Coordinates of N, CA, C and O in Angstrom, one line a residue:
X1 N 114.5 85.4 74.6 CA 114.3 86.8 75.0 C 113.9 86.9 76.4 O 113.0 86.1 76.9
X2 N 114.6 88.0 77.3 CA 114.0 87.9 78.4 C 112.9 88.9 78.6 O 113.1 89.9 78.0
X3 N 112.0 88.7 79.2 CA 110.5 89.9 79.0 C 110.5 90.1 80.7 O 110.5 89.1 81.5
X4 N 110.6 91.3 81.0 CA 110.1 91.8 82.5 C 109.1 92.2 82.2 O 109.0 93.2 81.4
X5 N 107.6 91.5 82.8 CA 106.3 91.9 82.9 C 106.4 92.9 84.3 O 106.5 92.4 85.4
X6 N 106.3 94.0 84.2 CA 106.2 95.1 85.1 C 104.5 95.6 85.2 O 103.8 96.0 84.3
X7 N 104.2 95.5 86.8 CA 102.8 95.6 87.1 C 102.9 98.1 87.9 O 103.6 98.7 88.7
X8 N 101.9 98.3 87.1 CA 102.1 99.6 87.7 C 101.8 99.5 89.2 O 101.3 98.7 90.0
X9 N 102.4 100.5 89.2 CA 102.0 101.2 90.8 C 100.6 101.0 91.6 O 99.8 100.6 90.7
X10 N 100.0 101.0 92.6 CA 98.7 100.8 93.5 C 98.2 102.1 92.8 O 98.8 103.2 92.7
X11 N 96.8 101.8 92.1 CA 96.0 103.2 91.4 C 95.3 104.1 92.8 O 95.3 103.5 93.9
X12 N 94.8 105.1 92.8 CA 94.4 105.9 93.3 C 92.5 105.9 93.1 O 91.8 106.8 92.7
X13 N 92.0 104.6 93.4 CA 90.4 104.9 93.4 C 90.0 104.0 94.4 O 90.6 103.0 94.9
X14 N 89.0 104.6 94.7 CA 88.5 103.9 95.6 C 88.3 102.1 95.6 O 88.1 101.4 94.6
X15 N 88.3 101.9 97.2 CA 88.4 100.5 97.1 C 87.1 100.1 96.7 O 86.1 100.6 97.1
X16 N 87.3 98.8 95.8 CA 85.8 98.3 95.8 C 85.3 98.7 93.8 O 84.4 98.3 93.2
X17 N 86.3 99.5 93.4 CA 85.6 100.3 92.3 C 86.3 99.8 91.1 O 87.5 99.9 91.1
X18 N 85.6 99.2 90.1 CA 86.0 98.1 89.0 C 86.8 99.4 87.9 O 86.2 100.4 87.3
X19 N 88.2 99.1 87.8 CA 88.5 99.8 87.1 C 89.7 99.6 86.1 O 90.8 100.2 86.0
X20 N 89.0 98.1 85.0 CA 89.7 98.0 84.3 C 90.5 98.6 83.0 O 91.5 98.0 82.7
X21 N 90.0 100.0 82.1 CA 90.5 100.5 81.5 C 90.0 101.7 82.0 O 90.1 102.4 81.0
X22 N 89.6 102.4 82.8 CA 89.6 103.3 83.5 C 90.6 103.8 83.6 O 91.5 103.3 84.2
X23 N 90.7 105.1 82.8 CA 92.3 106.1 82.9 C 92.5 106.7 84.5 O 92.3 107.9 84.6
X24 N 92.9 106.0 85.6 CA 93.3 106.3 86.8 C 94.6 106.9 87.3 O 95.6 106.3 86.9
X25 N 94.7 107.5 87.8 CA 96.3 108.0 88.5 C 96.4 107.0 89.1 O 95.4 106.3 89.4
X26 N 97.9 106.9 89.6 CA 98.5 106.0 91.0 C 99.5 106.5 91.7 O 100.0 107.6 91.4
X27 N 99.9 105.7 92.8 CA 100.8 106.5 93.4 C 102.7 107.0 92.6 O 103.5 106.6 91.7
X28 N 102.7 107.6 93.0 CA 104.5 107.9 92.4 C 105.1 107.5 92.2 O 106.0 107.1 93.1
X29 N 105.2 107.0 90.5 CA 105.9 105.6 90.1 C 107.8 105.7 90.2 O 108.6 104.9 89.9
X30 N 108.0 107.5 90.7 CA 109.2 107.2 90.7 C 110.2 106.2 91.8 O 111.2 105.9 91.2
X31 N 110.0 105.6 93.0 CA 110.5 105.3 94.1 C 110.3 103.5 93.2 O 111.1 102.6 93.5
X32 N 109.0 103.0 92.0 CA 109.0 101.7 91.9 C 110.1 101.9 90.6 O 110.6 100.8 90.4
X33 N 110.4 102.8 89.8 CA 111.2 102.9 88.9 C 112.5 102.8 89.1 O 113.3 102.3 88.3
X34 N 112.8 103.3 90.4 CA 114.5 103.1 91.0 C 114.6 102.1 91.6 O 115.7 101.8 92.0
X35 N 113.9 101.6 91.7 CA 113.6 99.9 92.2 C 113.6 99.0 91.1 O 114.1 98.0 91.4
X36 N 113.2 99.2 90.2 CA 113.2 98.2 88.9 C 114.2 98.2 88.3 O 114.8 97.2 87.8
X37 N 114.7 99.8 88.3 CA 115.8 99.9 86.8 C 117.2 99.2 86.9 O 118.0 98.9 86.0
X38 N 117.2 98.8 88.5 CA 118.8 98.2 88.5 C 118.3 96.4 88.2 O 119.2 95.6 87.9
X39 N 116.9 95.7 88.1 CA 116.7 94.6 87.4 C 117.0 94.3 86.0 O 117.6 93.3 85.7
X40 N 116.6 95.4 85.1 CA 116.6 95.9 83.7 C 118.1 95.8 82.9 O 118.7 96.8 83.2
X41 N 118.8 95.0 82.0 CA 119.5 95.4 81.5 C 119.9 96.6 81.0 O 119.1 97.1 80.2
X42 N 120.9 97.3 81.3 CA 121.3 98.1 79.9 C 120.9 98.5 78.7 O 121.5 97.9 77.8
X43 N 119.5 99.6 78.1 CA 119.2 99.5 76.8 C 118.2 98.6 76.7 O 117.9 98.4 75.6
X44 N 117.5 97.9 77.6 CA 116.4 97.4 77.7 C 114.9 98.2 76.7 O 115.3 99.3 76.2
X45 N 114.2 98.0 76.4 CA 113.1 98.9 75.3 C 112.1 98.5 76.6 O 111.9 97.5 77.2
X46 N 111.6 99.4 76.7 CA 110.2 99.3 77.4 C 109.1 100.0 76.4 O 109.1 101.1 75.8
X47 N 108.1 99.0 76.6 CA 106.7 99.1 75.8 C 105.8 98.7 77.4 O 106.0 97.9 78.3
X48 N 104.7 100.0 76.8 CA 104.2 99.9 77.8 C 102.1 100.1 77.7 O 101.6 100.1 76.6
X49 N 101.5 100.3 78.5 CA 99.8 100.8 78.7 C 99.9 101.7 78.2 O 101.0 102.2 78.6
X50 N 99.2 102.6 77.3 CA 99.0 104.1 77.6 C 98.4 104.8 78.5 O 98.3 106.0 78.6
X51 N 97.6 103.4 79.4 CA 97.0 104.2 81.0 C 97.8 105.0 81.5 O 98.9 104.9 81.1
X52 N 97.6 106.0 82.6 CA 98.5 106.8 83.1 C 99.1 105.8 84.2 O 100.3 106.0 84.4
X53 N 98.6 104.8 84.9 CA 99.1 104.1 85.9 C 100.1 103.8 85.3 O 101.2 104.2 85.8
X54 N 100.0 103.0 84.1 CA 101.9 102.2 83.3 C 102.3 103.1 82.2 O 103.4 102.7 81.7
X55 N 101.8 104.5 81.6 CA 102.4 105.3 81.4 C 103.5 105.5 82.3 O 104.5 104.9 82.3
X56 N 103.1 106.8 83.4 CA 103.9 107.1 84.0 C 105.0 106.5 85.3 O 105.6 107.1 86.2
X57 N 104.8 105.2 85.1 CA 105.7 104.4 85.3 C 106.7 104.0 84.5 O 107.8 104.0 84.9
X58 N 106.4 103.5 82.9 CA 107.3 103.7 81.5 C 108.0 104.8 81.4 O 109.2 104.7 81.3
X59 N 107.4 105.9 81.4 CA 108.3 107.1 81.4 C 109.2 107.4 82.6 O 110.4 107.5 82.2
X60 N 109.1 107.4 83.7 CA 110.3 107.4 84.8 C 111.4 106.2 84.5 O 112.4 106.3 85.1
X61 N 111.1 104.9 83.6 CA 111.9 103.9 83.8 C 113.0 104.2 82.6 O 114.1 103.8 82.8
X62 N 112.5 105.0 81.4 CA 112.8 104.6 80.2 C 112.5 106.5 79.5 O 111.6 107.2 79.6
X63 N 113.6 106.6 79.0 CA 113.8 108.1 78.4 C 112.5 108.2 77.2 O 111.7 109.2 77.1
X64 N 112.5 107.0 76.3 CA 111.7 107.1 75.4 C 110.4 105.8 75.0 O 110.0 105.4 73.9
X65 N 109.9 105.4 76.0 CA 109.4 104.4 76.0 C 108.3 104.1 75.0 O 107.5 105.0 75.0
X66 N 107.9 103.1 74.1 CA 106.9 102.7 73.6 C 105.7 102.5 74.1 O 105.6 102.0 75.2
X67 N 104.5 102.9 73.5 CA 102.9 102.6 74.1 C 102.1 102.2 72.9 O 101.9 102.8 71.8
X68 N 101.5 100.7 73.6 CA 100.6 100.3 72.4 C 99.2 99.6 73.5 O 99.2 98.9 74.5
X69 N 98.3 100.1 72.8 CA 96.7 99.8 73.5 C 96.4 98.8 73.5 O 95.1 98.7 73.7
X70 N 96.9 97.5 73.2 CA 97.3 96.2 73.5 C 97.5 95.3 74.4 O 97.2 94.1 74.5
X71 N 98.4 96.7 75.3 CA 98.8 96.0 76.6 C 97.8 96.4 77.8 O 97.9 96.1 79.0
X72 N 96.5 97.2 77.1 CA 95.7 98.0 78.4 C 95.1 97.0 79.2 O 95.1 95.8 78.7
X73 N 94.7 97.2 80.3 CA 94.0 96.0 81.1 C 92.6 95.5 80.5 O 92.3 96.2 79.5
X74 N 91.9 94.8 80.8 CA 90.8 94.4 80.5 C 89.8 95.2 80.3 O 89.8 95.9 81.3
X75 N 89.0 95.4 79.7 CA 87.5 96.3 79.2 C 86.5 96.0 79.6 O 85.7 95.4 78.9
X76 N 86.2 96.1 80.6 CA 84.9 95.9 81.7 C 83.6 96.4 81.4 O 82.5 96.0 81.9
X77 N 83.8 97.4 80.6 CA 82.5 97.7 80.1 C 82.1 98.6 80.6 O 82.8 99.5 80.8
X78 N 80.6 98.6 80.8 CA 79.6 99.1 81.5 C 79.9 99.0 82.8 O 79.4 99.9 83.5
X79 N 80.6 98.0 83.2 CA 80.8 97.8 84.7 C 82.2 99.0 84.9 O 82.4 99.3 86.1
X80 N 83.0 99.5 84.0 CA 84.6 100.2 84.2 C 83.3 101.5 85.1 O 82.2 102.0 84.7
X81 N 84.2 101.6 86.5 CA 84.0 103.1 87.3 C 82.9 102.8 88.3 O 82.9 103.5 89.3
X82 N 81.8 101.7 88.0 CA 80.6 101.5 88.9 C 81.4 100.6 90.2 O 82.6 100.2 90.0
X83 N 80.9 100.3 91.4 CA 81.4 99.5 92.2 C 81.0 98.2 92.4 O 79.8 97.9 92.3
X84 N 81.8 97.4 92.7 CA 81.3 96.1 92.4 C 80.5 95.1 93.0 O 80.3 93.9 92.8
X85 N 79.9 96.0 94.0 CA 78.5 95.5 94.7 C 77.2 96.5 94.1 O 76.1 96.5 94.7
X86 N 77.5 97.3 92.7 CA 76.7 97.1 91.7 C 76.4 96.8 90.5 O 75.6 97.4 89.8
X87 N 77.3 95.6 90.2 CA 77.1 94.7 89.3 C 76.3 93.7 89.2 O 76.7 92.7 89.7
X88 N 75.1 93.7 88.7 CA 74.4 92.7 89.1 C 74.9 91.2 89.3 O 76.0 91.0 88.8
X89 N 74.4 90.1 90.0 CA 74.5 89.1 90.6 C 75.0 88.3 89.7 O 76.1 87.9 89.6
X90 N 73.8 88.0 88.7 CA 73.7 86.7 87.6 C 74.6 87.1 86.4 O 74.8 86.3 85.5
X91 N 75.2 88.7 86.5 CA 76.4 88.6 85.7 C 77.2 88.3 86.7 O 77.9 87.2 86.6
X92 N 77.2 88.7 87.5 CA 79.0 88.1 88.5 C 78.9 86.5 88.1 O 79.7 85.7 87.5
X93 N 77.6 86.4 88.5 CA 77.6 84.4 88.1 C 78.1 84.0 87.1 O 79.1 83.4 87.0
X94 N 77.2 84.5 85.9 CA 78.0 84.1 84.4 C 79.4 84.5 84.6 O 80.1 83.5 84.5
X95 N 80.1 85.4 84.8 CA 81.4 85.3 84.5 C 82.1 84.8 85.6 O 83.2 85.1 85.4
X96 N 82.0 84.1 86.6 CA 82.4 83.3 87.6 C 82.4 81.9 86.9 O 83.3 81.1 87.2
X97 N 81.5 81.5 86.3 CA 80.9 80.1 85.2 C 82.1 80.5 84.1 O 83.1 79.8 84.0
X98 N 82.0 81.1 83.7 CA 82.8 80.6 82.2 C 84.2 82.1 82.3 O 84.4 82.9 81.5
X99 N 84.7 82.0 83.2 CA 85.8 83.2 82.9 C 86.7 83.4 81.9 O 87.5 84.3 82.0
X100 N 86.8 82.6 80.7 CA 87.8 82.8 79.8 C 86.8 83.3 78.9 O 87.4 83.7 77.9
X101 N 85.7 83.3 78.8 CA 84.5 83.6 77.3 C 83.6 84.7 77.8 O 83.1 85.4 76.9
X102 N 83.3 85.1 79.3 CA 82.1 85.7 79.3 C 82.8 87.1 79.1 O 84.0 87.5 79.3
X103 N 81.8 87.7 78.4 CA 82.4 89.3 78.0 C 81.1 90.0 79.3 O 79.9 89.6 79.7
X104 N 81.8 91.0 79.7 CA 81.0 92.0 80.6 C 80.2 92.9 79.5 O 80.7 93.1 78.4
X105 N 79.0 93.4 79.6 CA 78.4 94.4 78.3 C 79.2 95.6 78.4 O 79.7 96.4 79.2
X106 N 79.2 95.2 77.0 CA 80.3 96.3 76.0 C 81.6 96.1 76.5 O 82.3 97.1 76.6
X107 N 82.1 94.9 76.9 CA 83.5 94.7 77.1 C 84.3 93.6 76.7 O 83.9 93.3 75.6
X108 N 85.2 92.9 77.0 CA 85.6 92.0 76.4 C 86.0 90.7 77.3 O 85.9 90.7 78.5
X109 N 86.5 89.6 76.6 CA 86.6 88.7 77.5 C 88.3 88.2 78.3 O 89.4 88.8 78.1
X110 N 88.1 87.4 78.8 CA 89.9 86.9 79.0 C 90.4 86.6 78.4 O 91.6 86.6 78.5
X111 N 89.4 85.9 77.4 CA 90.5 85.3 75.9 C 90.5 86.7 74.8 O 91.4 86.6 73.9
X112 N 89.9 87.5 74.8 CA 90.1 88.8 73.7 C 91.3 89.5 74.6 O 92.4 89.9 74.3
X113 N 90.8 89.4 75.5 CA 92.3 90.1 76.3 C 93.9 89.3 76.0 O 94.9 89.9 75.5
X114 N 93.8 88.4 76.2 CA 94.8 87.4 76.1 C 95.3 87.1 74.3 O 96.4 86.9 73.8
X115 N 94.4 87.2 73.9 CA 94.8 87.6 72.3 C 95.4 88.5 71.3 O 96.0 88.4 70.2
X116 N 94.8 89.7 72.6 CA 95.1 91.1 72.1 C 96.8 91.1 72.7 O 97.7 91.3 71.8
X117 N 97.1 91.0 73.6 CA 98.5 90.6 74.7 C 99.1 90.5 74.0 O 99.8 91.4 73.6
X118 N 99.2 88.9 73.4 CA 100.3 88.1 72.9 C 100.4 88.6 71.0 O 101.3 88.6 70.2
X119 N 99.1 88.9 71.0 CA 99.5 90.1 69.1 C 100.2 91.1 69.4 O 101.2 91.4 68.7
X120 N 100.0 91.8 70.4 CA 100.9 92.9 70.8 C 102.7 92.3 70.9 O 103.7 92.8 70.4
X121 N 102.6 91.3 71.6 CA 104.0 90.7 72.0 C 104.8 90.9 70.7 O 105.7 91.6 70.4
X122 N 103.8 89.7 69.9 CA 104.5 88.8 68.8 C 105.0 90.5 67.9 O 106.2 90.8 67.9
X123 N 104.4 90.9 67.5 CA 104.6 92.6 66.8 C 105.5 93.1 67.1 O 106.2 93.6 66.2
X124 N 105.9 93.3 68.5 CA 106.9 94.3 69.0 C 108.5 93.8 68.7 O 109.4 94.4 68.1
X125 N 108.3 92.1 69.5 CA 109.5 91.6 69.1 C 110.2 91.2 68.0 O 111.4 90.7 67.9
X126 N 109.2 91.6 66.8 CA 109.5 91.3 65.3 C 110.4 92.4 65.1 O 111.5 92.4 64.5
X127 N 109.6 93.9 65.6 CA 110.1 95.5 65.2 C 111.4 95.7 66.2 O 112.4 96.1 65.8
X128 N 111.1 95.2 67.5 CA 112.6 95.6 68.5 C 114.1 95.2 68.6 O 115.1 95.6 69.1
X129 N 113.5 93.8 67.8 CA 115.0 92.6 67.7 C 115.9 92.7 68.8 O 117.2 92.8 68.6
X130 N 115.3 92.7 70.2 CA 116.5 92.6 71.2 C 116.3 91.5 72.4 O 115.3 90.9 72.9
X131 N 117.2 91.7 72.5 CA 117.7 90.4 73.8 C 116.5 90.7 74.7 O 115.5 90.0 74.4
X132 N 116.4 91.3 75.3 CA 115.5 91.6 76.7 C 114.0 92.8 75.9 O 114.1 93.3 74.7
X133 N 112.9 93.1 76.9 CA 111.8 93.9 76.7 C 110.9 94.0 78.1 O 110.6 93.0 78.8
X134 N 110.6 95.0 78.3 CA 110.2 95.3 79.7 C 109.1 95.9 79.1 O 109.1 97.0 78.5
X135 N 107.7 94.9 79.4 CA 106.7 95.6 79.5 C 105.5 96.1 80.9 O 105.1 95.3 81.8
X136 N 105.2 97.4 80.9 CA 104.8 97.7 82.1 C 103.4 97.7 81.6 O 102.9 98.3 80.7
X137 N 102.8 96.8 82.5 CA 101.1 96.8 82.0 C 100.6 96.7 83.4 O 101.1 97.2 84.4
X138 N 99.4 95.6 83.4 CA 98.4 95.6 84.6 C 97.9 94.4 84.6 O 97.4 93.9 83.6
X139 N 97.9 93.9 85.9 CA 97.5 92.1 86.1 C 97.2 91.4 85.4 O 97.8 90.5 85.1
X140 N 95.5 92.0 84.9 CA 95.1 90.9 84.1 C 95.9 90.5 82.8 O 96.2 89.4 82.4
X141 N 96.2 91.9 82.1 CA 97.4 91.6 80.9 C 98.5 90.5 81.1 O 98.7 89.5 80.5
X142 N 99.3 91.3 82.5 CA 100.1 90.3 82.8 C 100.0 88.5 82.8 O 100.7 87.7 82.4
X143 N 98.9 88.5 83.5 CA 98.3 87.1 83.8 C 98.1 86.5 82.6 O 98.5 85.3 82.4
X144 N 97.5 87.3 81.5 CA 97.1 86.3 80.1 C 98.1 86.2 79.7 O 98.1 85.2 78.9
X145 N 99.3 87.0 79.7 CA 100.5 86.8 79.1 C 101.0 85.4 79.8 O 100.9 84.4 79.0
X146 N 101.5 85.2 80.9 CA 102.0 84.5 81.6 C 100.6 82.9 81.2 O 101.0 81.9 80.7
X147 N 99.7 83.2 81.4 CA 98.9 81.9 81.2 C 99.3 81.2 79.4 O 99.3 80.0 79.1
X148 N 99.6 82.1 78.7 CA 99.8 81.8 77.5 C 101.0 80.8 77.4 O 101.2 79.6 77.0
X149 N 102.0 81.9 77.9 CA 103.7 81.1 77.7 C 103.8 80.5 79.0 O 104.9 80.8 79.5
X150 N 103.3 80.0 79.5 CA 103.2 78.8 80.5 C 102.1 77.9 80.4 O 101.9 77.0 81.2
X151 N 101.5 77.9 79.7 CA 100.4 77.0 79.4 C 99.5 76.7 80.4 O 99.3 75.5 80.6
X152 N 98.9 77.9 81.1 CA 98.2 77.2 82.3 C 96.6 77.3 82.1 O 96.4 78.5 81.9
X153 N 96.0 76.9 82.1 CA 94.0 76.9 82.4 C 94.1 78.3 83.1 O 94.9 78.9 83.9
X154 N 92.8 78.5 82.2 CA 92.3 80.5 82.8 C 92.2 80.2 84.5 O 92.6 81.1 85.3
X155 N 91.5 78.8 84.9 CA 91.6 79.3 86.4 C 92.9 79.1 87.9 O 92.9 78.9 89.1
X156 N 93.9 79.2 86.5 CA 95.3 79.0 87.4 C 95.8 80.1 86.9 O 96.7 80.7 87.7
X157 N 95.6 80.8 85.8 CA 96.6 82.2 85.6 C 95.6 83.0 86.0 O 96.2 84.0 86.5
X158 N 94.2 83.3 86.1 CA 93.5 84.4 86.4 C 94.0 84.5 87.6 O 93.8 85.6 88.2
X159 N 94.5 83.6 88.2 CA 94.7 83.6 89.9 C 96.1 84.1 90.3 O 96.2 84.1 91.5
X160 N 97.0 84.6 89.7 CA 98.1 84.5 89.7 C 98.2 85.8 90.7 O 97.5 86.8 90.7
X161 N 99.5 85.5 91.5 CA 99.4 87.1 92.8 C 100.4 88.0 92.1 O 101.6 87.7 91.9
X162 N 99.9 89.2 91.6 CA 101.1 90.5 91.3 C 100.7 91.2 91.5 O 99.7 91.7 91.1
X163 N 102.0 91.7 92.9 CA 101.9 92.9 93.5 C 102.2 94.3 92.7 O 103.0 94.5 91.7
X164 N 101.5 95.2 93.2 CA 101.5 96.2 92.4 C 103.2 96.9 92.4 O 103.7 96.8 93.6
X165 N 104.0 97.4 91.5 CA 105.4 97.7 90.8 C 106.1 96.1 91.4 O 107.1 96.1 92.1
X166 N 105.4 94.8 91.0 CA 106.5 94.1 91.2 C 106.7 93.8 89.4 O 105.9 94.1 88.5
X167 N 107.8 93.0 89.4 CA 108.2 92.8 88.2 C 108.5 90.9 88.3 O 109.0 90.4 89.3
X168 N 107.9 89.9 86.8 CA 108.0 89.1 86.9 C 109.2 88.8 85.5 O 109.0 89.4 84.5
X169 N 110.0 88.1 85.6 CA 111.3 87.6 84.6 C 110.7 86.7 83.5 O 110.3 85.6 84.1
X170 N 110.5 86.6 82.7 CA 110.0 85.3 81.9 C 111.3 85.2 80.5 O 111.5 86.2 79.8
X171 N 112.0 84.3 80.4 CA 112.2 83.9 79.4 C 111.8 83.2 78.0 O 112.2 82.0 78.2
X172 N 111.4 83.2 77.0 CA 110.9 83.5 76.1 C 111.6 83.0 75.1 O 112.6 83.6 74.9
X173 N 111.3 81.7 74.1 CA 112.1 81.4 73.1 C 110.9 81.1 72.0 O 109.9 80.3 72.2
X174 N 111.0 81.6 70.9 CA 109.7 80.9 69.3 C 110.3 79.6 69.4 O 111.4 79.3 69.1
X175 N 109.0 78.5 69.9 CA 108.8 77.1 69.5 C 108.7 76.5 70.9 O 108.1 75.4 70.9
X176 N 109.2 77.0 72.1 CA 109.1 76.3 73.1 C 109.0 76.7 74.4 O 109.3 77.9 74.6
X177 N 108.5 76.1 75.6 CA 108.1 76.5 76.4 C 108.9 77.7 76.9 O 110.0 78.1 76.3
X178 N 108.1 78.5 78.2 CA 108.9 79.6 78.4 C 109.3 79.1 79.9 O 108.6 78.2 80.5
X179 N 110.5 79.7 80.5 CA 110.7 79.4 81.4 C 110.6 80.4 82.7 O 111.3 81.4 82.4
X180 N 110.3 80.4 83.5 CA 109.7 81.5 84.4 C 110.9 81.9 86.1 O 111.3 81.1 86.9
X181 N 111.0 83.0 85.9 CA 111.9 83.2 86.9 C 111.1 84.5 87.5 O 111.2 85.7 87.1
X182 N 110.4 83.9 88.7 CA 109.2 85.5 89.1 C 110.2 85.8 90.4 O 110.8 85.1 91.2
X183 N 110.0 87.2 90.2 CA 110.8 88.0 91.2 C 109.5 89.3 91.4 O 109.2 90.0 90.4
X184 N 109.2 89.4 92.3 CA 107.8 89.8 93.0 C 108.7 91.0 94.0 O 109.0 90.6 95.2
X185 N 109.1 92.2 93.8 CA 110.1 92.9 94.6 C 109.3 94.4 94.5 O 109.8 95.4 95.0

């Protein structure tokens, strides 16, 4: 199966300001949607965030697009909307020490993220049965996705560069590796 991981649009908050499930606007996903849709097969299914960032990027790409809270970005917690030179220190530390386990308070970690991702995956493509799926989410999702079916250590996929409306190609087969075709456009 081919999967286009589609990253929304640049959000509209201030720089500096942690805003992992934070319902944000972004800029006008129509100009990244006429940009994507000629990558997209024909009849492609897009499932998408129900954030408005990859909402309303889903909707300009796709007449009827799917949304499951699966695909939302990471849950920061107490920290989603504060800025991130007020987070305290010795949490930035702990989660700098252990980035795939540490949970932010009241939030979750890289591996609950990364869990929740690929349950979401595995679900869709049982219900969609098609060749190709275009999901529009947000980095971190993306990343745990990609860390998963590439098999890489949290501190090689947390690192991964996606630009905001780029779209990454992954090919996708049950039982064996995936093979990766990133187009960053």
């Amino acid at each position: 199966m081919q999967v286009f991981l589609i990253r929304h649009p640049r959000p509209l908050v201030g720089a500096g300001i942690c805003y992992g499930q934070l319902d944000v606007e972004a800029e006008d996903p129509q100009p990244t949607a006429d940009r994507l849709r000629a990558l997209l097969p024909a009849g492609t299914p897009v499932l998408a965030s129900p954030l408005r960032r990859s909402r309303r990027l889903a909707e300009a790409l796709h007449a009827h697009p799917l949304f499951d809270r699966r695909l939302m970005e990471i849950d920061f917690g107490e920290w989603e909307g504060r800025g991130w030179d007020q987070v305290e220190r010795a949490l930035l530390d702990a989660w700098a020490a252990d980035v795939l386990h540490f949970s932010p308070p009241g939030g979750e970690s890289a591996a609950m993220l990364q869990a929740r991702v690929i349950d979401c995956f595995s679900d869709c493509v049982a219900e969609l049965r098609a060749t190709s799926v275009a999901l529009v989410s947000h980095a971190g999702a993306i990343r745990a996705a990609l860390g998963h079916w590439l098999q890489l250590p949290v501190d090689e996929w947390s690192q991964l560069a996606l630009d905001f409306g780029s779209v990454t190609l992954i090919d996708v087969e049950p039982g064996a590796a995936a093979v990766l075709r990133f187009i960053n456009r």
